[in-house]
CSV table of C-alpha atoms in Angstrom, one decimal:
chain,number,residue,atom,x,y,z
P,1,MET,CA,-49.2,76.3,-9.9
P,2,ASN,CA,-49.4,77.8,-13.4
P,3,THR,CA,-47.9,75.1,-15.7
P,4,TYR,CA,-46.9,77.8,-18.2
P,5,ASN,CA,-45.5,80.4,-15.8
P,6,SER,CA,-42.5,81.7,-17.7
P,7,ASP,CA,-41.4,84.0,-14.9
P,8,LYS,CA,-40.3,80.9,-12.9
P,9,ILE,CA,-36.9,80.2,-14.4
P,10,ILE,CA,-34.6,77.4,-13.0
P,11,THR,CA,-31.1,78.7,-12.7
P,12,ASP,CA,-29.6,75.9,-10.6
P,13,THR,CA,-28.0,73.0,-12.5
P,14,LYS,CA,-28.4,70.9,-9.4
P,15,SER,CA,-32.1,71.3,-9.1
P,16,GLY,CA,-34.2,68.1,-9.2
P,17,PRO,CA,-36.0,68.7,-12.5
P,18,VAL,CA,-32.7,69.5,-14.2
P,19,GLN,CA,-30.9,66.5,-12.8
P,20,PHE,CA,-33.7,64.3,-14.1
P,21,ILE,CA,-33.4,65.7,-17.6
P,22,GLN,CA,-29.6,65.4,-17.4
P,23,SER,CA,-29.9,61.7,-16.4
P,24,LEU,CA,-31.6,61.0,-19.7
P,25,ASN,CA,-28.2,61.2,-21.4
P,26,LYS,CA,-27.6,57.7,-20.0
P,27,LYS,CA,-29.3,54.7,-21.4
P,28,LYS,CA,-29.8,53.2,-17.9
P,29,PHE,CA,-32.0,56.1,-16.8
P,30,ARG,CA,-33.8,56.3,-20.2
P,31,ASP,CA,-34.8,52.7,-19.8
P,32,GLU,CA,-35.8,53.2,-16.2
P,33,HIS,CA,-38.1,56.1,-16.9
P,34,ARG,CA,-39.0,55.0,-20.4
P,35,CYS,CA,-38.4,58.5,-21.8
P,36,PHE,CA,-35.7,60.4,-23.7
P,37,LEU,CA,-34.6,63.9,-24.4
P,38,LEU,CA,-35.2,65.5,-27.9
P,39,GLU,CA,-33.5,68.7,-28.9
P,40,GLY,CA,-34.0,71.3,-31.6
P,41,LEU,CA,-37.0,73.3,-32.9
P,42,ARG,CA,-37.9,71.1,-35.8
P,43,ALA,CA,-37.7,68.0,-33.7
P,44,VAL,CA,-39.8,69.5,-30.9
P,45,LEU,CA,-42.5,70.6,-33.4
P,46,GLU,CA,-42.6,67.1,-34.9
P,47,ALA,CA,-43.0,65.6,-31.4
P,48,LEU,CA,-45.7,68.1,-30.4
P,49,GLU,CA,-47.7,66.8,-33.4
P,50,GLU,CA,-47.7,63.4,-31.6
P,51,LYS,CA,-49.4,64.6,-28.5
P,52,ASP,CA,-49.2,61.4,-26.5
P,53,PHE,CA,-45.4,61.3,-26.6
P,54,VAL,CA,-44.4,64.6,-25.1
P,55,ARG,CA,-44.2,64.7,-21.4
P,56,GLU,CA,-42.5,68.1,-20.9
P,57,VAL,CA,-41.0,70.9,-23.0
P,58,ILE,CA,-37.8,72.7,-21.8
P,59,ILE,CA,-37.4,76.3,-22.9
P,60,SER,CA,-34.3,78.5,-22.3
P,61,GLN,CA,-34.4,82.3,-21.6
P,62,SER,CA,-32.9,83.0,-25.0
P,63,PHE,CA,-35.5,80.9,-26.9
P,64,LYS,CA,-38.3,83.0,-25.3
P,65,THR,CA,-37.1,86.0,-27.3
P,66,THR,CA,-37.4,84.2,-30.7
P,67,GLU,CA,-40.3,84.4,-33.1
P,68,GLU,CA,-40.9,80.6,-32.8
P,69,TYR,CA,-41.6,80.9,-29.1
P,70,SER,CA,-45.2,81.9,-29.5
P,71,ARG,CA,-45.9,78.9,-31.8
P,72,ILE,CA,-44.3,76.5,-29.2
P,73,LEU,CA,-46.3,78.1,-26.4
P,74,SER,CA,-49.6,77.8,-28.3
P,75,LEU,CA,-48.9,74.1,-28.8
P,76,ILE,CA,-48.0,73.2,-25.3
P,77,GLN,CA,-50.9,75.2,-23.9
P,78,GLY,CA,-53.3,73.6,-26.3
P,79,ASN,CA,-52.1,70.1,-25.5
P,80,LYS,CA,-51.8,70.9,-21.8
P,81,ILE,CA,-48.1,69.9,-21.6
P,82,ARG,CA,-45.8,71.0,-18.8
P,83,ALA,CA,-43.3,73.7,-19.7
P,84,THR,CA,-40.0,74.0,-17.8
P,85,TYR,CA,-38.2,77.3,-18.2
P,86,VAL,CA,-34.4,77.4,-17.5
P,87,SER,CA,-31.5,79.8,-17.8
P,88,ASP,CA,-29.2,79.5,-20.8
P,89,LYS,CA,-26.5,78.1,-18.6
P,90,VAL,CA,-28.8,75.4,-17.3
P,91,PHE,CA,-29.9,74.5,-20.8
P,92,ALA,CA,-26.3,74.3,-21.9
P,93,SER,CA,-25.8,71.8,-19.1
P,94,ILE,CA,-28.6,69.7,-20.4
P,95,SER,CA,-27.6,69.8,-24.1
P,96,ASP,CA,-24.7,67.9,-25.6
P,97,THR,CA,-24.4,70.3,-28.5
P,98,LYS,CA,-22.0,73.2,-28.7
P,99,THR,CA,-24.6,75.7,-29.8
P,100,PRO,CA,-28.0,74.6,-28.5
P,101,GLN,CA,-31.1,76.2,-29.9
P,102,GLY,CA,-32.6,76.4,-26.4
P,103,ILE,CA,-35.6,74.3,-27.0
P,104,GLY,CA,-36.1,70.6,-26.2
P,105,CYS,CA,-38.7,68.1,-24.9
P,106,VAL,CA,-38.8,65.0,-22.8
P,107,CYS,CA,-40.7,62.3,-24.8
P,108,ARG,CA,-42.1,58.9,-23.8
P,109,TYR,CA,-40.7,55.9,-25.5
P,110,LEU,CA,-42.2,55.2,-28.9
P,111,GLU,CA,-44.6,52.3,-29.4
P,112,PRO,CA,-44.7,50.6,-32.8
P,113,LYS,CA,-48.1,51.1,-34.4
P,114,ARG,CA,-48.1,48.6,-37.3
P,115,VAL,CA,-45.2,46.2,-36.8
P,116,ARG,CA,-44.7,44.0,-33.7
P,117,ILE,CA,-42.4,41.0,-33.4
P,118,SER,CA,-42.1,38.6,-30.5
P,119,GLY,CA,-40.0,35.5,-30.8
P,120,ASN,CA,-40.8,34.0,-34.3
P,121,MET,CA,-44.2,35.5,-34.4
P,122,ALA,CA,-45.0,38.8,-36.2
P,123,ASP,CA,-48.1,41.0,-36.0
P,124,ILE,CA,-47.7,43.2,-39.1
P,125,HIS,CA,-50.5,45.2,-40.7
P,126,ASN,CA,-51.3,44.1,-44.2
P,127,ASP,CA,-50.4,47.5,-45.7
P,128,VAL,CA,-46.8,47.3,-44.4
P,129,LYS,CA,-44.6,46.9,-47.5
P,130,ASN,CA,-41.1,47.9,-46.8
P,131,ILE,CA,-38.8,47.4,-43.7
P,132,LEU,CA,-35.2,48.1,-43.0
P,133,LEU,CA,-33.5,45.5,-40.9
P,134,LEU,CA,-30.2,46.5,-39.2
P,135,GLU,CA,-27.6,44.2,-37.8
P,136,ASP,CA,-24.9,45.5,-35.4
P,137,VAL,CA,-25.1,49.1,-36.7
P,138,ARG,CA,-23.0,51.0,-34.1
P,139,ASP,CA,-22.6,54.6,-35.3
P,140,PRO,CA,-25.3,57.0,-33.9
P,141,GLY,CA,-25.0,59.3,-36.9
P,142,ASN,CA,-25.4,56.5,-39.4
P,143,LEU,CA,-28.5,55.2,-37.6
P,144,GLY,CA,-30.0,58.7,-37.4
P,145,THR,CA,-29.5,59.2,-41.1
P,146,MET,CA,-31.0,55.8,-41.9
P,147,ILE,CA,-34.1,56.6,-39.8
P,148,ARG,CA,-34.5,59.9,-41.5
P,149,THR,CA,-34.0,58.4,-45.0
P,150,ALA,CA,-36.3,55.5,-44.5
P,151,ALA,CA,-39.0,57.8,-43.0
P,152,ALA,CA,-38.6,60.2,-46.0
P,153,ALA,CA,-38.9,57.4,-48.5
P,154,GLY,CA,-42.1,56.1,-46.8
P,155,PHE,CA,-40.7,52.9,-45.4
P,156,ASP,CA,-42.9,51.4,-42.7
P,157,ALA,CA,-40.5,50.2,-40.1
P,158,ILE,CA,-36.9,49.8,-39.0
P,159,ILE,CA,-36.0,46.7,-37.0
P,160,LEU,CA,-32.8,46.8,-35.0
P,161,LEU,CA,-31.3,43.5,-33.8
P,162,GLU,CA,-29.5,43.3,-30.5
P,163,GLY,CA,-26.1,45.0,-30.6
P,164,CYS,CA,-27.2,48.1,-32.6
P,165,VAL,CA,-26.8,51.6,-31.1
P,166,ASP,CA,-29.8,52.7,-29.0
P,167,ILE,CA,-32.4,54.6,-31.0
P,168,TYR,CA,-32.7,57.1,-28.1
P,169,ASN,CA,-29.0,58.0,-28.0
P,170,SER,CA,-28.9,61.8,-28.2
P,171,LYS,CA,-26.8,61.8,-31.4
P,172,VAL,CA,-29.3,59.5,-33.1
P,173,THR,CA,-32.4,61.5,-32.1
P,174,ARG,CA,-30.7,64.7,-33.2
P,175,SER,CA,-29.8,63.2,-36.6
P,176,THR,CA,-33.4,62.2,-37.2
P,177,VAL,CA,-34.7,65.8,-36.8
P,178,GLY,CA,-38.0,64.4,-35.5
P,179,CYS,CA,-38.5,61.8,-38.3
P,180,MET,CA,-38.5,59.0,-35.7
P,181,PHE,CA,-42.2,59.8,-35.0
P,182,ASN,CA,-43.1,58.9,-38.7
P,183,ILE,CA,-41.8,55.3,-38.8
P,184,ASP,CA,-42.1,52.2,-36.5
P,185,LEU,CA,-38.9,51.5,-34.7
P,186,ILE,CA,-38.3,48.1,-33.0
P,187,GLN,CA,-35.0,47.5,-31.2
P,188,ASN,CA,-33.1,45.0,-29.1
P,189,LEU,CA,-34.5,41.9,-30.9
P,190,PRO,CA,-32.1,39.1,-29.8
P,191,ASN,CA,-32.7,36.1,-32.0
P,192,THR,CA,-31.8,36.6,-35.7
P,193,LYS,CA,-33.4,33.4,-36.9
P,194,ALA,CA,-36.6,34.0,-35.0
P,195,VAL,CA,-36.9,37.6,-36.5
P,196,VAL,CA,-36.2,36.3,-40.0
P,197,ASP,CA,-38.7,33.5,-39.6
P,198,ALA,CA,-41.3,35.9,-38.4
P,199,LEU,CA,-40.8,38.2,-41.4
P,200,LYS,CA,-40.8,35.3,-43.9
P,201,LYS,CA,-44.0,33.9,-42.4
P,202,ALA,CA,-45.5,37.4,-43.0
P,203,GLY,CA,-44.6,37.2,-46.7
P,204,PHE,CA,-41.5,39.3,-46.8
P,205,THR,CA,-38.4,38.8,-49.1
P,206,LEU,CA,-35.1,39.6,-47.5
P,207,TYR,CA,-32.4,41.4,-49.5
P,208,ALA,CA,-28.9,41.7,-48.1
P,209,ALA,CA,-26.8,44.7,-49.1
P,210,HIS,CA,-23.4,43.1,-49.8
P,211,PRO,CA,-20.4,44.9,-51.3
P,212,ARG,CA,-19.3,42.0,-53.5
P,213,GLY,CA,-20.8,39.0,-55.3
P,214,GLY,CA,-24.5,39.9,-55.3
P,215,SER,CA,-26.8,40.8,-58.1
P,216,CYS,CA,-26.8,44.4,-59.2
P,217,ALA,CA,-29.0,46.4,-56.9
P,218,ILE,CA,-29.7,49.0,-59.6
P,219,GLY,CA,-32.8,48.0,-61.5
P,220,GLU,CA,-33.6,45.1,-59.3
P,221,LYS,CA,-37.3,44.0,-59.4
P,222,PHE,CA,-38.3,43.9,-55.8
P,223,SER,CA,-41.2,42.0,-54.2
P,224,GLN,CA,-44.5,43.3,-52.9
P,225,LYS,CA,-43.1,43.0,-49.4
P,226,ASN,CA,-39.4,43.8,-48.9
P,227,VAL,CA,-36.8,43.8,-46.1
P,228,ILE,CA,-33.5,45.5,-46.8
P,229,VAL,CA,-30.7,44.2,-44.5
P,230,ILE,CA,-27.8,46.4,-43.6
P,231,GLY,CA,-24.9,45.2,-41.5
P,232,ASN,CA,-22.1,46.6,-39.3
P,233,GLU,CA,-20.1,49.5,-40.6
P,234,ALA,CA,-16.8,47.7,-40.5
P,235,ASN,CA,-17.7,44.0,-40.9
P,236,GLY,CA,-21.0,44.1,-42.9
P,237,ILE,CA,-23.6,41.4,-42.6
P,238,THR,CA,-22.8,38.3,-40.6
P,239,THR,CA,-22.5,35.0,-42.3
P,240,ALA,CA,-25.4,33.7,-40.3
P,241,MET,CA,-27.6,36.5,-41.6
P,242,LEU,CA,-26.5,36.1,-45.1
P,243,HIS,CA,-27.6,32.5,-45.1
P,244,HIS,CA,-31.1,33.6,-44.0
P,245,CYS,CA,-31.5,36.2,-46.7
P,246,ASP,CA,-33.2,35.4,-49.9
P,247,LYS,CA,-31.0,37.4,-52.2
P,248,LEU,CA,-27.7,39.4,-52.1
P,249,LEU,CA,-27.6,42.7,-53.8
P,250,THR,CA,-24.5,44.7,-54.6
P,251,ILE,CA,-24.3,48.4,-55.4
P,252,PRO,CA,-22.0,48.9,-58.4
P,253,MET,CA,-18.8,50.9,-57.6
P,254,PRO,CA,-17.1,51.5,-61.0
P,255,GLY,CA,-14.7,53.9,-59.3
P,256,GLY,CA,-13.0,51.1,-57.5
P,257,THR,CA,-14.0,52.0,-54.0
P,258,GLU,CA,-14.0,49.0,-51.7
P,259,SER,CA,-17.3,49.8,-49.9
P,260,LEU,CA,-19.8,52.5,-49.1
P,261,ASN,CA,-20.7,54.2,-45.8
P,262,ALA,CA,-23.5,52.1,-44.3
P,263,SER,CA,-26.0,54.9,-44.3
P,264,VAL,CA,-25.2,55.7,-47.9
P,265,ALA,CA,-25.7,52.1,-48.9
P,266,ALA,CA,-29.0,52.0,-47.0
P,267,ALA,CA,-30.2,55.1,-48.8
P,268,LEU,CA,-29.4,53.8,-52.2
P,269,MET,CA,-31.1,50.5,-51.5
P,270,ILE,CA,-34.1,52.2,-50.0
P,271,TYR,CA,-34.7,54.4,-53.0
P,272,GLU,CA,-34.2,51.5,-55.4
P,273,VAL,CA,-37.1,49.7,-53.6
P,274,ILE,CA,-39.5,52.6,-53.9
P,275,ARG,CA,-38.4,53.4,-57.5
P,276,ASN,CA,-40.0,50.1,-58.6
């Protein structure tokens, strides 16, 4: 069978291939198959640059009529990736957006390249300098924005402790616009103390973003190896984590606002680090 036969268009939302793709909207099935759905042209192009991750590209009838289609087709043929063509109705049943672009791909789970942590042991490349550590971050949009910001700023990794939203949640992946391929992502680490010990043994200084009582984050002289800790959107960083951090940093808010959105606070801290 011709893998790139665009004349064969799936029109039945109950077909096996479509039901498999639809199942990836649930974490249970993502974990079972160790793959996830990524939507949108920019995200798919980013994924296709990482050849080992893309398992299948899904293309709607409408997308076939766009100028970008020939570029996508060239990449999937060059990399010998399966293409699945579907009707616009079928693509809408796969997508969780109101106005889908009609292009998506199924990607294999990402494997960290330079940062690995197991128990209280860390295998971290010497050139890794900056890490974002998240504790109980629940909002998918916030996480997606943090991933995109950290990747844009050249951070090396994001570590998500157990309780954070799944990095493969569709709202997260959509918010990252493909940036998740440019940074190591490590999630579901259960033991806070073990993770902290591993990072400190590797020479990292931990800075907690705290709304009150810390040193001013603006102009802080950071270390050579830094971990920025961001907590839950409503409750902030836990007391246990605060005890493990080396320093508390507070973003000044002369306007009198009680706190900042978690992703905004993360962005400000991230850029203070790289400004040094």
